[in-house]
C-alpha cells in the first residue's frame, strides 16, 4: 500500500464517544472480511500502587478467569470456535485486549469484552494459581536471562523516582504478595467505560460500529465517581555518572548499552520528538547508520551497533544506544568509540542527503506498519492512551518532513550530553 493509500485511509477514520464515556475509533479496511477488535484501558504498570508492582500485568492474566455470564474458559472457547485469535498485553501506560475475527462475529466479541469490563469474577484459589504463573513467567523471562536483568537494572538506575524504573511484570518479592483484594481494588478503579478506548479496524463502517457499540458497550454503566486520574512523579536531575555492570556465567556475548532521559511525544516541546526520531534513525537505525558504519565497518570494534527511541511514553521517554564488541575488544574501548560518534553528531551539522534518507526510511516504515490491520489499530491505541489524538497519526509523516538538520543537531546537543547517560555493561562472570 502506497503512502497515498495510507493518507486516504487516515481521512476515513472516525472517532466518537458513547454516553458512558467510552471512546470509539473506527478504522475502515476493506481488503478482507475480517475485523480487529481492541479495548485499551488508560492504565498500565506505571499506575501500580507503591509496593504492589506487577498488579496491572497480574490483572491482565486474571481477566481471562471469567464472569458470571461467561465462566472460566468460555470467552476463549467462543473466540476459538469462531476461528478467531485473541491476546492481551500490558505496557507502562496502558493495558489492551484484542480479538481478530470474521466481521459477522464482531458483535459477539463486543458482548464478551463488554461483559468482563465490569463483570469479572475472581475466586481465591484461581487467583493464587495465576499468581504462580506470573511468578514463573518472571523467572523464565527475566531471572534466568542476564540480558533482561541488565535491562531491568539499567531502567531502575535511569528512572530513580518515576515508576518507569519498575519492571512491567513487577519485582519478584512484590508479585509474591499480590492478593485477590489487590486485583479487585485495581480492577474497580480502572476498568470502566470512561477509562477505555474501543478500536475497531477492518471491513466495517462507522455506522456499523456505532450501532454495535451502543448495543453492547453502551449498556455498561459509568461509575458515579470521577474517572481515575494518573498522577505521576517527576524525575529529578541526576548529575552523577552511572555505570551498571552485570556479570553472569551464562553470558556468551558481552554488550555495552546506554540510556538517556528524553521527552516523548506527549512531553516534548515543538518538534523535539520528531527530531529525536530522526536522530535515532541517523545514529543507529540501520546498517547505513553512523554507529554501524563507524564501529562495525570502519574500525571493526563492534559486530553490531544501533540506537532506539521510546517515543510514545505518557511521561518522559528514553533514548538508547547499544554496541556489541568484536572479539577481544574491551567494553571501555567500545564506550570511548561511541563517545566519539556522539561527539561528532553534536559538533557537526547533519548532512542534507543523510537527513532525507532517514526521513524516507521512517515514513516508509510507518507505511509498511499500517499495512497490518492489527498493527494499525495498535498505533492508534498507543497514541490515544498516551496523550495523543487521532489526527496525530495522520499528520506524523508531514511533521517528520518538516524537521531540518539544525533541529536534529540541537536535539543531540541537548539530550545526548556527556555524563548524562546510564551505561550498562553485560559481561561474562569470571
Coordinates of C-alpha atoms in Angstrom, one line a residue, residues 49-423:
X49 CA 0.3 1.3 43.7
X50 CA 3.5 1.6 45.5
X51 CA 4.5 -1.7 46.9
X52 CA 2.3 -3.6 44.6
X53 CA 4.3 -3.7 41.4
X54 CA 3.0 -6.0 38.7
X55 CA -0.7 -5.7 39.6
X56 CA -1.6 -4.3 36.2
X57 CA 0.0 -7.2 34.4
X58 CA -1.4 -9.7 37.0
X59 CA -4.9 -8.4 36.4
X60 CA -4.4 -8.8 32.7
X61 CA -3.9 -12.5 33.4
X62 CA -6.9 -12.6 35.7
X63 CA -9.2 -11.0 33.1
X64 CA -9.4 -14.4 31.5
X65 CA -10.9 -16.1 34.6
X66 CA -14.5 -15.4 33.6
X67 CA -17.6 -13.7 34.7
X68 CA -21.0 -14.8 36.0
X69 CA -22.4 -14.8 32.4
X70 CA -19.3 -16.4 30.8
X71 CA -17.5 -18.6 33.4
X72 CA -13.8 -19.5 33.2
X73 CA -12.7 -20.6 29.8
X74 CA -15.9 -19.7 27.9
X75 CA -14.5 -16.4 26.5
X76 CA -11.5 -18.1 24.8
X77 CA -13.6 -21.1 23.7
X78 CA -16.1 -18.9 21.9
X79 CA -13.3 -17.0 20.1
X80 CA -11.6 -20.3 19.1
X81 CA -15.0 -21.7 17.9
X82 CA -15.4 -18.6 15.7
X83 CA -12.0 -19.3 14.2
X84 CA -10.6 -16.1 15.7
X85 CA -7.5 -15.0 17.5
X86 CA -7.1 -13.3 20.9
X87 CA -4.5 -11.9 23.1
X88 CA -3.7 -9.2 25.7
X89 CA -0.7 -7.1 26.7
X90 CA 0.4 -4.7 29.4
X91 CA 2.6 -1.7 28.9
X92 CA 3.7 1.1 31.3
X93 CA 0.8 3.3 30.2
X94 CA -1.9 1.0 29.0
X95 CA -3.4 -2.4 29.1
X96 CA -5.1 -3.8 26.0
X97 CA -7.2 -6.8 25.0
X98 CA -7.9 -7.8 21.4
X99 CA -9.6 -10.3 19.1
X100 CA -9.4 -10.8 15.4
X101 CA -12.5 -12.4 13.9
X102 CA -14.6 -12.5 10.7
X103 CA -16.7 -9.3 10.5
X104 CA -20.0 -11.1 11.1
X105 CA -18.7 -12.1 14.6
X106 CA -17.9 -8.5 15.7
X107 CA -21.0 -8.1 17.9
X108 CA -20.3 -11.4 19.7
X109 CA -16.7 -10.4 20.7
X110 CA -18.0 -7.0 21.7
X111 CA -20.5 -8.6 24.0
X112 CA -17.8 -10.8 25.6
X113 CA -15.4 -7.8 26.2
X114 CA -18.2 -5.5 27.5
X115 CA -19.2 -8.2 29.9
X116 CA -15.8 -8.5 31.5
X117 CA -15.3 -4.8 31.6
X118 CA -17.1 -4.7 34.9
X119 CA -18.3 -8.3 35.5
X120 CA -15.1 -10.1 36.4
X121 CA -15.4 -12.8 39.0
X122 CA -12.4 -13.9 40.9
X123 CA -12.2 -16.9 43.2
X124 CA -9.4 -17.2 45.8
X125 CA -7.7 -20.5 44.6
X126 CA -7.6 -19.4 41.0
X127 CA -6.1 -16.1 41.9
X128 CA -3.2 -17.7 43.7
X129 CA -2.6 -20.3 40.9
X130 CA -2.5 -17.5 38.3
X131 CA -0.1 -15.6 40.6
X132 CA 2.2 -18.6 40.4
X133 CA 2.0 -18.5 36.6
X134 CA 3.2 -14.8 36.7
X135 CA 6.0 -15.7 39.1
X136 CA 7.2 -18.4 36.8
X137 CA 6.9 -16.1 33.8
X138 CA 9.2 -13.6 35.6
X139 CA 11.7 -16.4 36.4
X140 CA 11.7 -17.6 32.7
X141 CA 11.9 -14.2 31.0
X142 CA 14.0 -12.1 33.5
X143 CA 15.6 -14.0 36.3
X144 CA 17.2 -16.6 34.1
X145 CA 18.2 -14.1 31.3
X146 CA 21.3 -11.9 32.1
X147 CA 20.5 -9.5 29.2
X148 CA 17.0 -9.0 30.6
X149 CA 18.4 -8.5 34.1
X150 CA 20.7 -5.8 32.8
X151 CA 17.8 -4.0 31.0
X152 CA 15.9 -4.1 34.3
X153 CA 18.8 -2.7 36.3
X154 CA 19.5 -0.1 33.7
X155 CA 15.9 1.2 33.8
X156 CA 15.9 1.2 37.6
X157 CA 19.0 3.3 37.6
X158 CA 17.9 5.7 34.9
X159 CA 14.5 6.3 36.5
X160 CA 15.4 6.9 40.1
X161 CA 11.9 8.3 41.1
X162 CA 9.5 7.6 38.3
X163 CA 7.6 4.3 38.1
X164 CA 9.1 3.6 34.6
X165 CA 12.1 2.3 36.6
X166 CA 10.0 -0.6 37.9
X167 CA 9.5 -3.6 35.5
X168 CA 6.1 -4.0 33.9
X169 CA 5.9 -7.6 35.3
X170 CA 6.8 -6.3 38.8
X171 CA 9.5 -7.1 41.3
X172 CA 9.6 -10.7 42.3
X173 CA 9.0 -10.2 46.0
X174 CA 6.1 -7.9 45.4
X175 CA 4.4 -10.2 42.9
X176 CA 4.5 -13.0 45.6
X177 CA 2.4 -10.8 48.0
X178 CA -0.3 -9.7 45.5
X179 CA -3.8 -10.8 46.6
X180 CA -7.3 -11.2 45.2
X181 CA -8.2 -8.0 47.0
X182 CA -5.4 -6.1 45.4
X183 CA -6.5 -7.2 42.0
X184 CA -10.2 -6.3 42.6
X185 CA -9.3 -2.9 44.0
X186 CA -7.2 -2.1 40.9
X187 CA -9.9 -3.5 38.6
X188 CA -12.7 -1.4 40.2
X189 CA -10.5 1.7 39.9
X190 CA -9.5 1.5 36.3
X191 CA -11.8 -0.9 34.4
X192 CA -14.7 1.2 33.5
X193 CA -16.1 2.6 30.1
X194 CA -14.9 6.2 30.7
X195 CA -11.3 4.9 31.1
X196 CA -11.4 2.8 28.0
X197 CA -10.9 3.1 24.2
X198 CA -12.6 0.8 21.8
X199 CA -10.8 0.4 18.5
X200 CA -12.2 -1.5 15.6
X201 CA -10.2 -1.9 12.4
X202 CA -11.5 -3.8 9.4
X203 CA -14.3 -4.3 7.0
X204 CA -16.7 -2.1 8.8
X205 CA -18.3 1.4 8.6
X206 CA -18.7 3.9 11.3
X207 CA -22.5 3.3 11.3
X208 CA -21.9 -0.5 11.8
X209 CA -19.6 0.0 14.8
X210 CA -21.6 2.8 16.4
X211 CA -24.7 0.7 16.4
X212 CA -22.9 -2.4 17.7
X213 CA -21.0 -0.4 20.3
X214 CA -24.2 1.2 21.6
X215 CA -25.9 -2.1 21.8
X216 CA -23.0 -3.8 23.7
X217 CA -20.8 -1.3 25.5
X218 CA -23.5 1.3 25.8
X219 CA -25.1 -0.9 28.5
X220 CA -22.1 -0.8 30.7
X221 CA -22.8 1.7 33.5
X222 CA -20.3 4.5 34.2
X223 CA -19.5 4.7 37.9
X224 CA -20.6 7.7 39.9
X225 CA -17.1 8.6 41.0
X226 CA -14.7 10.6 38.8
X227 CA -12.6 9.0 36.0
X228 CA -9.3 7.9 37.7
X229 CA -6.5 10.4 37.3
X230 CA -3.0 9.3 36.7
X231 CA -0.7 11.2 39.0
X232 CA 3.0 10.6 38.1
X233 CA 6.0 11.9 39.9
X234 CA 8.7 13.9 38.1
X235 CA 12.3 12.7 37.6
X236 CA 15.0 14.7 39.5
X237 CA 18.1 15.9 37.7
X238 CA 20.9 13.4 38.4
X239 CA 24.4 14.7 37.6
X240 CA 26.5 11.7 38.7
X241 CA 28.0 9.4 36.1
X242 CA 26.3 6.0 36.5
X243 CA 27.7 2.6 35.3
X244 CA 25.8 -0.6 35.8
X245 CA 27.7 -3.9 35.4
X246 CA 26.1 -7.3 35.4
X247 CA 28.3 -10.4 35.2
X248 CA 26.9 -13.9 34.7
X249 CA 28.5 -17.2 33.7
X250 CA 25.7 -17.7 31.1
X251 CA 26.8 -14.6 29.1
X252 CA 28.2 -15.6 25.8
X253 CA 28.4 -12.2 24.1
X254 CA 29.3 -9.0 26.1
X255 CA 27.4 -5.8 25.3
X256 CA 27.5 -2.2 26.2
X257 CA 24.4 0.0 26.2
X258 CA 23.5 3.4 27.4
X259 CA 20.2 5.2 28.0
X260 CA 19.3 8.9 28.2
X261 CA 16.2 10.5 29.6
X262 CA 14.5 12.4 26.7
X263 CA 11.0 13.8 26.1
X264 CA 8.3 11.7 24.4
X265 CA 5.7 13.0 22.0
X266 CA 3.5 13.7 25.0
X267 CA 6.1 15.7 26.8
X268 CA 8.2 17.3 24.1
X269 CA 8.2 20.9 23.1
X270 CA 7.7 21.9 19.5
X271 CA 9.2 19.4 17.1
X272 CA 11.7 17.8 19.5
X273 CA 10.1 14.4 19.5
X274 CA 10.2 14.2 15.7
X275 CA 13.9 15.4 15.7
X276 CA 14.7 12.7 18.2
X277 CA 13.1 10.1 15.9
X278 CA 15.3 11.2 13.1
X279 CA 18.3 11.4 15.4
X280 CA 17.7 7.7 16.4
X281 CA 17.4 6.7 12.7
X282 CA 20.5 8.5 11.6
X283 CA 22.6 7.5 14.6
X284 CA 21.7 3.8 14.7
X285 CA 18.6 2.8 12.8
X286 CA 20.2 0.6 10.1
X287 CA 23.4 -0.8 8.7
X288 CA 24.0 2.6 7.0
X289 CA 23.7 4.5 10.3
X290 CA 26.6 6.5 11.9
X291 CA 27.2 4.0 14.7
X292 CA 27.2 0.9 12.4
X293 CA 29.4 2.4 9.8
X294 CA 31.9 3.8 12.3
X295 CA 32.1 1.0 14.8
X296 CA 31.5 -2.1 12.6
X297 CA 32.6 -1.2 9.1
X298 CA 35.3 1.4 9.6
X299 CA 37.2 0.4 12.7
X300 CA 35.9 -3.1 13.4
X301 CA 35.5 -2.6 17.1
X302 CA 31.9 -3.9 17.1
X303 CA 29.9 -6.6 15.4
X304 CA 26.7 -4.8 15.9
X305 CA 25.6 -1.3 16.9
X306 CA 22.4 0.8 16.9
X307 CA 20.1 3.2 18.6
X308 CA 16.4 3.4 19.6
X309 CA 13.9 5.9 20.9
X310 CA 10.9 5.2 23.2
X311 CA 8.7 7.9 21.8
X312 CA 5.2 7.0 22.9
X313 CA 5.5 7.2 26.7
X314 CA 2.9 9.2 28.6
X315 CA 5.7 10.8 30.6
X316 CA 9.4 11.2 30.0
X317 CA 10.8 8.8 27.4
X318 CA 14.2 7.2 26.8
X319 CA 16.9 7.2 24.1
X320 CA 19.1 4.2 23.9
X321 CA 22.4 3.3 22.2
X322 CA 24.0 -0.2 22.1
X323 CA 27.1 -1.9 20.8
X324 CA 28.3 -5.5 20.8
X325 CA 32.1 -5.7 20.8
X326 CA 34.2 -7.7 18.3
X327 CA 36.2 -10.5 19.8
X328 CA 39.0 -9.2 22.2
X329 CA 37.6 -5.6 22.3
X330 CA 37.2 -4.2 25.8
X331 CA 33.8 -2.6 26.6
X332 CA 35.7 0.5 27.8
X333 CA 37.3 0.9 24.4
X334 CA 33.9 0.5 22.8
X335 CA 32.4 3.1 25.0
X336 CA 35.1 5.6 24.0
X337 CA 34.4 4.9 20.4
X338 CA 30.6 5.5 20.9
X339 CA 31.5 8.7 22.7
X340 CA 33.4 9.8 19.6
X341 CA 30.5 9.1 17.3
X342 CA 28.1 11.1 19.6
X343 CA 30.6 14.0 19.8
X344 CA 30.8 14.3 16.1
X345 CA 27.0 14.3 15.9
X346 CA 26.8 17.1 18.4
X347 CA 29.6 19.1 16.8
X348 CA 28.9 18.7 13.1
X349 CA 25.8 19.5 11.1
X350 CA 23.8 16.6 9.7
X351 CA 24.3 16.1 6.0
X352 CA 21.2 17.0 3.9
X353 CA 21.2 13.7 2.0
X354 CA 21.7 11.8 5.2
X355 CA 18.6 13.5 6.7
X356 CA 16.5 12.9 3.6
X357 CA 17.4 9.2 3.6
X358 CA 16.4 9.0 7.3
X359 CA 13.0 10.7 6.6
X360 CA 12.3 8.4 3.7
X361 CA 13.1 5.3 5.7
X362 CA 11.0 6.4 8.7
X363 CA 8.0 7.3 6.6
X364 CA 8.3 4.0 4.6
X365 CA 8.4 2.1 7.9
X366 CA 5.3 3.8 9.0
X367 CA 3.5 3.0 5.8
X368 CA 4.5 -0.7 6.0
X369 CA 3.4 -0.9 9.6
X370 CA 0.0 0.4 8.7
X371 CA -0.3 -2.4 6.1
X372 CA -1.1 -4.7 9.1
X373 CA -4.6 -4.2 10.4
X374 CA -3.7 -5.2 13.9
X375 CA -0.6 -3.0 14.0
X376 CA -2.6 -0.1 12.7
X377 CA -5.1 -0.5 15.5
X378 CA -2.2 -0.6 18.0
X379 CA -0.7 2.6 16.7
X380 CA -4.0 4.4 17.4
X381 CA -4.4 2.7 20.8
X382 CA -0.9 3.7 22.0
X383 CA -1.3 7.2 20.7
X384 CA -4.7 7.8 22.4
X385 CA -3.7 6.3 25.7
X386 CA -0.5 8.5 25.9
X387 CA -2.0 11.9 25.4
X388 CA -2.3 12.0 21.6
X389 CA -5.2 12.4 19.2
X390 CA -6.4 10.5 16.2
X391 CA -5.2 13.4 14.0
X392 CA -1.6 13.0 15.3
X393 CA -1.2 9.7 13.4
X394 CA -2.2 11.2 10.1
X395 CA 0.0 14.2 10.4
X396 CA 3.1 12.3 11.6
X397 CA 4.7 12.0 8.1
X398 CA 4.3 15.7 7.5
X399 CA 5.9 16.5 10.8
X400 CA 8.8 14.3 10.1
X401 CA 9.3 16.0 6.7
X402 CA 9.4 19.4 8.4
X403 CA 12.3 18.6 10.6
X404 CA 15.5 20.3 9.4
X405 CA 19.2 19.3 10.1
X406 CA 19.6 22.0 12.7
X407 CA 16.8 20.6 14.8
X408 CA 18.3 17.2 14.8
X409 CA 21.7 18.6 15.9
X410 CA 20.1 20.7 18.6
X411 CA 18.4 17.5 20.0
X412 CA 21.7 15.7 20.0
X413 CA 23.4 18.6 21.9
X414 CA 20.6 19.0 24.3
X415 CA 19.8 15.4 25.3
X416 CA 22.9 13.3 24.5
X417 CA 25.3 15.3 26.7
X418 CA 28.4 13.6 28.0
X419 CA 27.9 12.2 31.5
X420 CA 24.1 12.2 31.4
X421 CA 23.6 8.6 30.3
X422 CA 23.4 5.5 32.4
X423 CA 25.8 3.0 30.9

